[in-house]
mmCIF file of C-alpha atoms in Angstrom:
data_model
loop_
_atom_site.group_PDB
_atom_site.id
_atom_site.type_symbol
_atom_site.label_atom_id
_atom_site.label_comp_id
_atom_site.label_asym_id
_atom_site.label_seq_id
_atom_site.Cartn_x
_atom_site.Cartn_y
_atom_site.Cartn_z
ATOM 1 C CA GLN Z 1 -9.568 28.641 -10.770
ATOM 2 C CA LEU Z 2 -11.362 28.532 -14.097
ATOM 3 C CA GLN Z 3 -13.039 25.255 -15.006
ATOM 4 C CA LEU Z 4 -14.685 24.281 -18.269
ATOM 5 C CA GLN Z 5 -16.930 21.228 -18.541
ATOM 6 C CA GLU Z 6 -18.398 19.812 -21.729
ATOM 7 C CA SER Z 7 -21.666 17.898 -21.661
ATOM 8 C CA GLY Z 8 -24.046 16.366 -24.151
ATOM 9 C CA PRO Z 9 -25.007 13.115 -25.900
ATOM 10 C CA GLY Z 10 -22.178 10.729 -26.660
ATOM 11 C CA LEU Z 11 -23.981 9.207 -29.626
ATOM 12 C CA VAL Z 12 -25.707 11.024 -32.482
ATOM 13 C CA LYS Z 13 -27.338 9.484 -35.558
ATOM 14 C CA PRO Z 14 -26.210 10.487 -39.050
ATOM 15 C CA SER Z 15 -28.063 13.495 -40.508
ATOM 16 C CA GLU Z 16 -29.160 14.634 -37.041
ATOM 17 C CA THR Z 17 -27.901 17.591 -34.993
ATOM 18 C CA LEU Z 18 -24.983 17.392 -32.560
ATOM 19 C CA SER Z 19 -25.578 19.623 -29.518
ATOM 20 C CA LEU Z 20 -23.046 20.275 -26.754
ATOM 21 C CA THR Z 21 -22.888 22.557 -23.736
ATOM 22 C CA CYS Z 22 -19.826 24.016 -22.056
ATOM 23 C CA THR Z 23 -20.342 25.152 -18.465
ATOM 24 C CA VAL Z 24 -17.923 27.779 -17.166
ATOM 25 C CA SER Z 25 -17.118 28.031 -13.467
ATOM 26 C CA GLY Z 26 -14.500 29.858 -11.420
ATOM 27 C CA GLY Z 27 -14.399 32.769 -13.864
ATOM 28 C CA SER Z 28 -16.654 35.267 -15.593
ATOM 29 C CA ILE Z 29 -18.101 34.385 -18.982
ATOM 30 C CA ASN Z 30 -18.852 38.112 -19.332
ATOM 31 C CA SER Z 31 -15.175 39.011 -19.434
ATOM 32 C CA ARG Z 32 -14.184 41.524 -22.126
ATOM 33 C CA ASN Z 33 -10.774 39.876 -22.283
ATOM 34 C CA PHE Z 34 -11.719 36.421 -23.510
ATOM 35 C CA PHE Z 35 -13.464 34.460 -26.206
ATOM 36 C CA TRP Z 36 -14.968 31.004 -25.768
ATOM 37 C CA ALA Z 37 -14.111 28.317 -28.285
ATOM 38 C CA TRP Z 38 -14.940 24.847 -29.505
ATOM 39 C CA ILE Z 39 -12.137 22.598 -30.783
ATOM 40 C CA ARG Z 40 -12.423 18.990 -31.907
ATOM 41 C CA GLN Z 41 -10.127 16.027 -32.464
ATOM 42 C CA PRO Z 42 -11.179 12.984 -34.512
ATOM 43 C CA PRO Z 43 -9.882 9.684 -33.105
ATOM 44 C CA GLY Z 44 -6.167 9.318 -33.840
ATOM 45 C CA LYS Z 45 -6.025 12.657 -35.653
ATOM 46 C CA GLY Z 46 -5.060 16.268 -34.994
ATOM 47 C CA LEU Z 47 -6.828 19.256 -33.507
ATOM 48 C CA GLU Z 48 -9.298 21.429 -35.414
ATOM 49 C CA TRP Z 49 -10.608 24.816 -34.286
ATOM 50 C CA ILE Z 50 -14.360 24.921 -34.864
ATOM 51 C CA GLY Z 51 -15.247 28.438 -33.791
ATOM 52 C CA SER Z 52 -15.292 31.045 -31.051
ATOM 53 C CA ILE Z 53 -17.829 33.360 -29.433
ATOM 54 C CA PHE Z 54 -17.621 36.557 -27.387
ATOM 55 C CA TYR Z 55 -20.014 37.146 -24.482
ATOM 56 C CA THR Z 56 -21.899 39.651 -26.647
ATOM 57 C CA GLY Z 57 -22.696 36.893 -29.121
ATOM 58 C CA ASN Z 58 -20.162 37.824 -31.820
ATOM 59 C CA THR Z 59 -18.889 34.658 -33.468
ATOM 60 C CA TYR Z 60 -16.028 33.393 -35.625
ATOM 61 C CA TYR Z 61 -16.504 30.068 -37.429
ATOM 62 C CA THR Z 62 -14.153 27.814 -39.358
ATOM 63 C CA PRO Z 63 -15.119 28.119 -43.039
ATOM 64 C CA SER Z 64 -15.482 24.388 -43.652
ATOM 65 C CA LEU Z 65 -18.246 24.028 -41.033
ATOM 66 C CA LYS Z 66 -19.886 27.445 -41.234
ATOM 67 C CA SER Z 67 -22.968 26.298 -43.161
ATOM 68 C CA ARG Z 68 -23.837 23.682 -40.494
ATOM 69 C CA LEU Z 69 -22.621 25.422 -37.360
ATOM 70 C CA THR Z 70 -24.137 27.579 -34.635
ATOM 71 C CA ILE Z 71 -22.292 28.670 -31.504
ATOM 72 C CA SER Z 72 -24.276 30.595 -28.904
ATOM 73 C CA VAL Z 73 -23.883 31.824 -25.338
ATOM 74 C CA ASP Z 74 -26.146 32.243 -22.305
ATOM 75 C CA THR Z 75 -24.358 34.487 -19.831
ATOM 76 C CA SER Z 76 -27.066 34.020 -17.167
ATOM 77 C CA LYS Z 77 -26.287 30.302 -17.101
ATOM 78 C CA THR Z 78 -22.517 30.807 -17.643
ATOM 79 C CA GLN Z 79 -22.747 28.392 -20.540
ATOM 80 C CA PHE Z 80 -21.994 28.401 -24.222
ATOM 81 C CA TYR Z 81 -23.183 25.945 -26.824
ATOM 82 C CA LEU Z 82 -22.324 24.130 -30.016
ATOM 83 C CA GLU Z 83 -24.860 22.950 -32.584
ATOM 84 C CA LEU Z 84 -23.677 21.109 -35.673
ATOM 85 C CA LYS Z 85 -26.377 20.079 -38.126
ATOM 86 C CA SER Z 86 -26.542 17.203 -40.600
ATOM 87 C CA VAL Z 87 -23.698 15.258 -39.025
ATOM 88 C CA SER Z 88 -21.898 12.331 -40.602
ATOM 89 C CA ALA Z 89 -19.266 9.861 -39.426
ATOM 90 C CA ALA Z 90 -16.629 12.476 -40.259
ATOM 91 C CA ASP Z 91 -17.905 14.530 -37.316
ATOM 92 C CA THR Z 92 -17.012 11.800 -34.832
ATOM 93 C CA ALA Z 93 -14.478 13.376 -32.494
ATOM 94 C CA VAL Z 94 -13.575 14.445 -29.000
ATOM 95 C CA TYR Z 95 -15.002 17.941 -28.625
ATOM 96 C CA TYR Z 96 -13.236 20.402 -26.322
ATOM 97 C CA CYS Z 97 -14.350 23.799 -25.096
ATOM 98 C CA ALA Z 98 -11.693 26.374 -24.312
ATOM 99 C CA ARG Z 99 -11.039 29.998 -23.377
ATOM 100 C CA HIS Z 100 -8.746 32.394 -25.216
ATOM 101 C CA PRO Z 101 -7.898 36.061 -25.659
ATOM 102 C CA ARG Z 102 -8.862 37.647 -28.967
ATOM 103 C CA ARG Z 103 -6.941 36.231 -31.935
ATOM 104 C CA SER Z 104 -4.865 34.125 -29.584
ATOM 105 C CA GLY Z 105 -4.112 30.569 -28.618
ATOM 106 C CA TRP Z 106 -6.276 28.638 -26.185
ATOM 107 C CA PHE Z 107 -5.094 28.881 -22.607
ATOM 108 C CA ASP Z 108 -7.730 26.932 -20.695
ATOM 109 C CA TRP Z 109 -9.405 23.716 -21.815
ATOM 110 C CA GLY Z 110 -12.174 21.417 -20.720
ATOM 111 C CA GLN Z 111 -11.467 17.703 -20.417
ATOM 112 C CA GLY Z 112 -13.261 16.936 -23.676
ATOM 113 C CA THR Z 113 -16.234 14.754 -24.557
ATOM 114 C CA LEU Z 114 -16.355 12.035 -27.201
ATOM 115 C CA VAL Z 115 -19.219 12.257 -29.670
ATOM 116 C CA THR Z 116 -19.752 9.323 -32.003
ATOM 117 C CA VAL Z 117 -21.907 9.641 -35.091
ATOM 118 C CA SER Z 118 -23.424 6.277 -35.841
ATOM 119 C CA SER Z 119 -26.785 4.673 -36.510
ATOM 120 C CA GLN W 1 -4.586 18.778 -44.440
ATOM 121 C CA SER W 2 -3.491 21.117 -41.642
ATOM 122 C CA VAL W 3 -2.771 24.782 -42.305
ATOM 123 C CA LEU W 4 0.476 24.588 -40.311
ATOM 124 C CA THR W 5 3.009 21.889 -41.209
ATOM 125 C CA GLN W 6 4.794 19.761 -38.627
ATOM 126 C CA PRO W 7 6.854 16.591 -39.026
ATOM 127 C CA PRO W 8 4.704 13.597 -38.053
ATOM 128 C CA SER W 9 7.378 12.167 -35.789
ATOM 129 C CA ALA W 10 10.529 13.027 -33.866
ATOM 130 C CA SER W 11 12.741 11.089 -31.509
ATOM 131 C CA GLY W 12 15.669 11.398 -29.168
ATOM 132 C CA ALA W 13 17.498 9.614 -26.405
ATOM 133 C CA PRO W 14 17.157 10.625 -22.755
ATOM 134 C CA GLY W 15 19.196 13.738 -22.022
ATOM 135 C CA GLN W 16 19.349 14.823 -25.643
ATOM 136 C CA ARG W 17 17.889 17.948 -27.223
ATOM 137 C CA VAL W 18 15.188 17.710 -29.863
ATOM 138 C CA THR W 19 13.480 20.341 -31.935
ATOM 139 C CA ILE W 20 10.083 20.243 -33.608
ATOM 140 C CA SER W 21 9.399 22.578 -36.508
ATOM 141 C CA CYS W 22 6.187 24.302 -37.526
ATOM 142 C CA SER W 23 5.860 25.907 -40.947
ATOM 143 C CA GLY W 24 3.200 28.388 -42.005
ATOM 144 C CA ASN W 25 2.924 31.539 -44.055
ATOM 145 C CA THR W 26 2.478 35.310 -43.875
ATOM 146 C CA SER W 27 -1.199 34.987 -42.943
ATOM 147 C CA ASN W 28 -0.495 33.030 -39.805
ATOM 148 C CA ILE W 29 2.914 32.513 -38.203
ATOM 149 C CA GLU W 30 4.654 35.580 -39.630
ATOM 150 C CA ASN W 31 1.955 38.000 -38.445
ATOM 151 C CA ASN W 32 0.475 36.216 -35.440
ATOM 152 C CA TYR W 33 1.785 34.606 -32.286
ATOM 153 C CA VAL W 34 2.627 30.907 -32.122
ATOM 154 C CA TYR W 35 1.525 28.559 -29.372
ATOM 155 C CA TRP W 36 2.702 25.045 -28.523
ATOM 156 C CA TYR W 37 0.736 22.293 -26.802
ATOM 157 C CA ARG W 38 1.600 18.876 -25.401
ATOM 158 C CA GLN W 39 -1.029 16.145 -25.383
ATOM 159 C CA LEU W 40 -0.791 12.875 -23.514
ATOM 160 C CA PRO W 41 -3.093 10.004 -24.579
ATOM 161 C CA GLY W 42 -6.674 10.483 -23.469
ATOM 162 C CA THR W 43 -6.117 13.968 -22.080
ATOM 163 C CA ALA W 44 -6.725 17.537 -23.198
ATOM 164 C CA PRO W 45 -3.854 19.492 -24.742
ATOM 165 C CA LYS W 46 -1.736 21.449 -22.282
ATOM 166 C CA LEU W 47 -0.219 24.834 -23.127
ATOM 167 C CA LEU W 48 3.586 24.708 -23.199
ATOM 168 C CA ILE W 49 4.543 27.938 -24.965
ATOM 169 C CA TYR W 50 2.544 31.095 -25.656
ATOM 170 C CA THR W 51 3.248 34.198 -27.725
ATOM 171 C CA ASN W 52 6.139 32.477 -29.533
ATOM 172 C CA ASP W 53 8.538 32.009 -26.632
ATOM 173 C CA GLN W 54 6.855 32.422 -23.243
ATOM 174 C CA ARG W 55 6.359 29.594 -20.754
ATOM 175 C CA PRO W 56 3.314 29.441 -18.463
ATOM 176 C CA SER W 57 4.141 29.023 -14.807
ATOM 177 C CA GLY W 58 4.955 25.425 -14.021
ATOM 178 C CA VAL W 59 6.444 24.597 -17.432
ATOM 179 C CA PRO W 60 10.147 23.744 -17.009
ATOM 180 C CA ASP W 61 12.766 25.839 -18.777
ATOM 181 C CA ARG W 62 13.756 22.688 -20.677
ATOM 182 C CA PHE W 63 11.019 23.785 -23.081
ATOM 183 C CA SER W 64 11.667 26.779 -25.315
ATOM 184 C CA GLY W 65 9.998 28.279 -28.363
ATOM 185 C CA SER W 66 11.117 30.539 -31.154
ATOM 186 C CA ARG W 67 9.768 32.086 -34.317
ATOM 187 C CA SER W 68 11.495 33.356 -37.450
ATOM 188 C CA GLY W 69 9.535 34.591 -40.434
ATOM 189 C CA THR W 70 6.949 32.011 -41.432
ATOM 190 C CA SER W 71 8.342 29.223 -39.244
ATOM 191 C CA ALA W 72 8.500 28.386 -35.581
ATOM 192 C CA SER W 73 10.115 25.698 -33.506
ATOM 193 C CA LEU W 74 9.844 24.026 -30.137
ATOM 194 C CA ALA W 75 13.016 22.817 -28.457
ATOM 195 C CA ILE W 76 13.118 20.302 -25.621
ATOM 196 C CA SER W 77 16.420 19.840 -23.860
ATOM 197 C CA GLY W 78 17.383 17.196 -21.311
ATOM 198 C CA LEU W 79 14.851 14.808 -22.814
ATOM 199 C CA ARG W 80 12.959 12.631 -20.332
ATOM 200 C CA SER W 81 10.767 9.588 -20.808
ATOM 201 C CA GLU W 82 7.732 11.570 -19.667
ATOM 202 C CA ASP W 83 8.211 13.951 -22.592
ATOM 203 C CA GLU W 84 6.927 11.224 -24.900
ATOM 204 C CA ALA W 85 3.686 12.740 -26.196
ATOM 205 C CA ASP W 86 2.070 14.494 -29.144
ATOM 206 C CA TYR W 87 3.051 18.126 -29.713
ATOM 207 C CA TYR W 88 0.996 20.670 -31.633
ATOM 208 C CA CYS W 89 1.746 24.165 -32.845
ATOM 209 C CA ALA W 90 -1.064 26.671 -33.260
ATOM 210 C CA SER W 91 -1.617 30.207 -34.404
ATOM 211 C CA TRP W 92 -4.243 32.562 -35.698
ATOM 212 C CA ASP W 93 -4.721 33.013 -39.450
ATOM 213 C CA ASP W 94 -5.766 36.329 -40.972
ATOM 214 C CA SER W 95 -7.385 34.822 -44.061
ATOM 215 C CA LEU W 96 -11.095 34.067 -44.439
ATOM 216 C CA SER W 97 -12.151 36.609 -41.776
ATOM 217 C CA GLY W 98 -9.794 35.108 -39.232
ATOM 218 C CA ARG W 99 -9.580 31.590 -37.871
ATOM 219 C CA GLY W 100 -7.615 29.487 -35.442
ATOM 220 C CA VAL W 101 -5.203 27.021 -37.044
ATOM 221 C CA PHE W 102 -3.203 24.031 -35.819
ATOM 222 C CA GLY W 103 -0.343 21.932 -37.073
ATOM 223 C CA GLY W 104 -0.969 18.250 -37.704
ATOM 224 C CA GLY W 105 0.952 17.241 -34.608
ATOM 225 C CA THR W 106 4.307 15.572 -33.973
ATOM 226 C CA LYS W 107 4.626 12.317 -32.067
ATOM 227 C CA LEU W 108 7.766 12.494 -29.927
ATOM 228 C CA THR W 109 9.357 9.185 -28.999
ATOM 229 C CA VAL W 110 11.981 8.974 -26.272
ATOM 230 C CA LEU W 111 14.282 6.145 -27.263
#
């Protein structure tokens, strides 16, 4: 059964870079059928799609974060990554990684990890 | 401001039927599939409905989805106390090179 697990620092200082890893197990990250996504949820607020990546490295980013965002993949480690630069308190959220078919909803989710931006 | 519009709250008594609406436009709901998620406090969203009206295995048939034009809805019949949760609609949007979009979420209260 597919499992997704987020990991990374729970606290990031303002203006620094937020870096998270999603480790995929129980399924192939090289699948031609799926994309790998990051989704976030600020405390008490709704869900926001951040971006998605294919195993080849092709990416789709949400326009509002595109200038600060990098999503990458390492198929040898069965991991994909999120880097968000120049963070502020507005980036405080639970960050989820997920799997989805192309241009589709997100079928499988990690448990999420809370990242707080604070000095 | 979410791309898809949901009512912030809904309620119903046990055993009743409630519906939650999700409004979008031609770029998203009308031309792409709709998905529905349920989220309990402190947990990841769980898929309830995919491709407008399909239930994953394990989701009771009390839950049903539909789509018409630029709107979609989730219906829950035989309401139970454990249905109290946040519900989100989602879709893909064809604008701006393509992006995933969510509704703002609806808090369902079982009276």
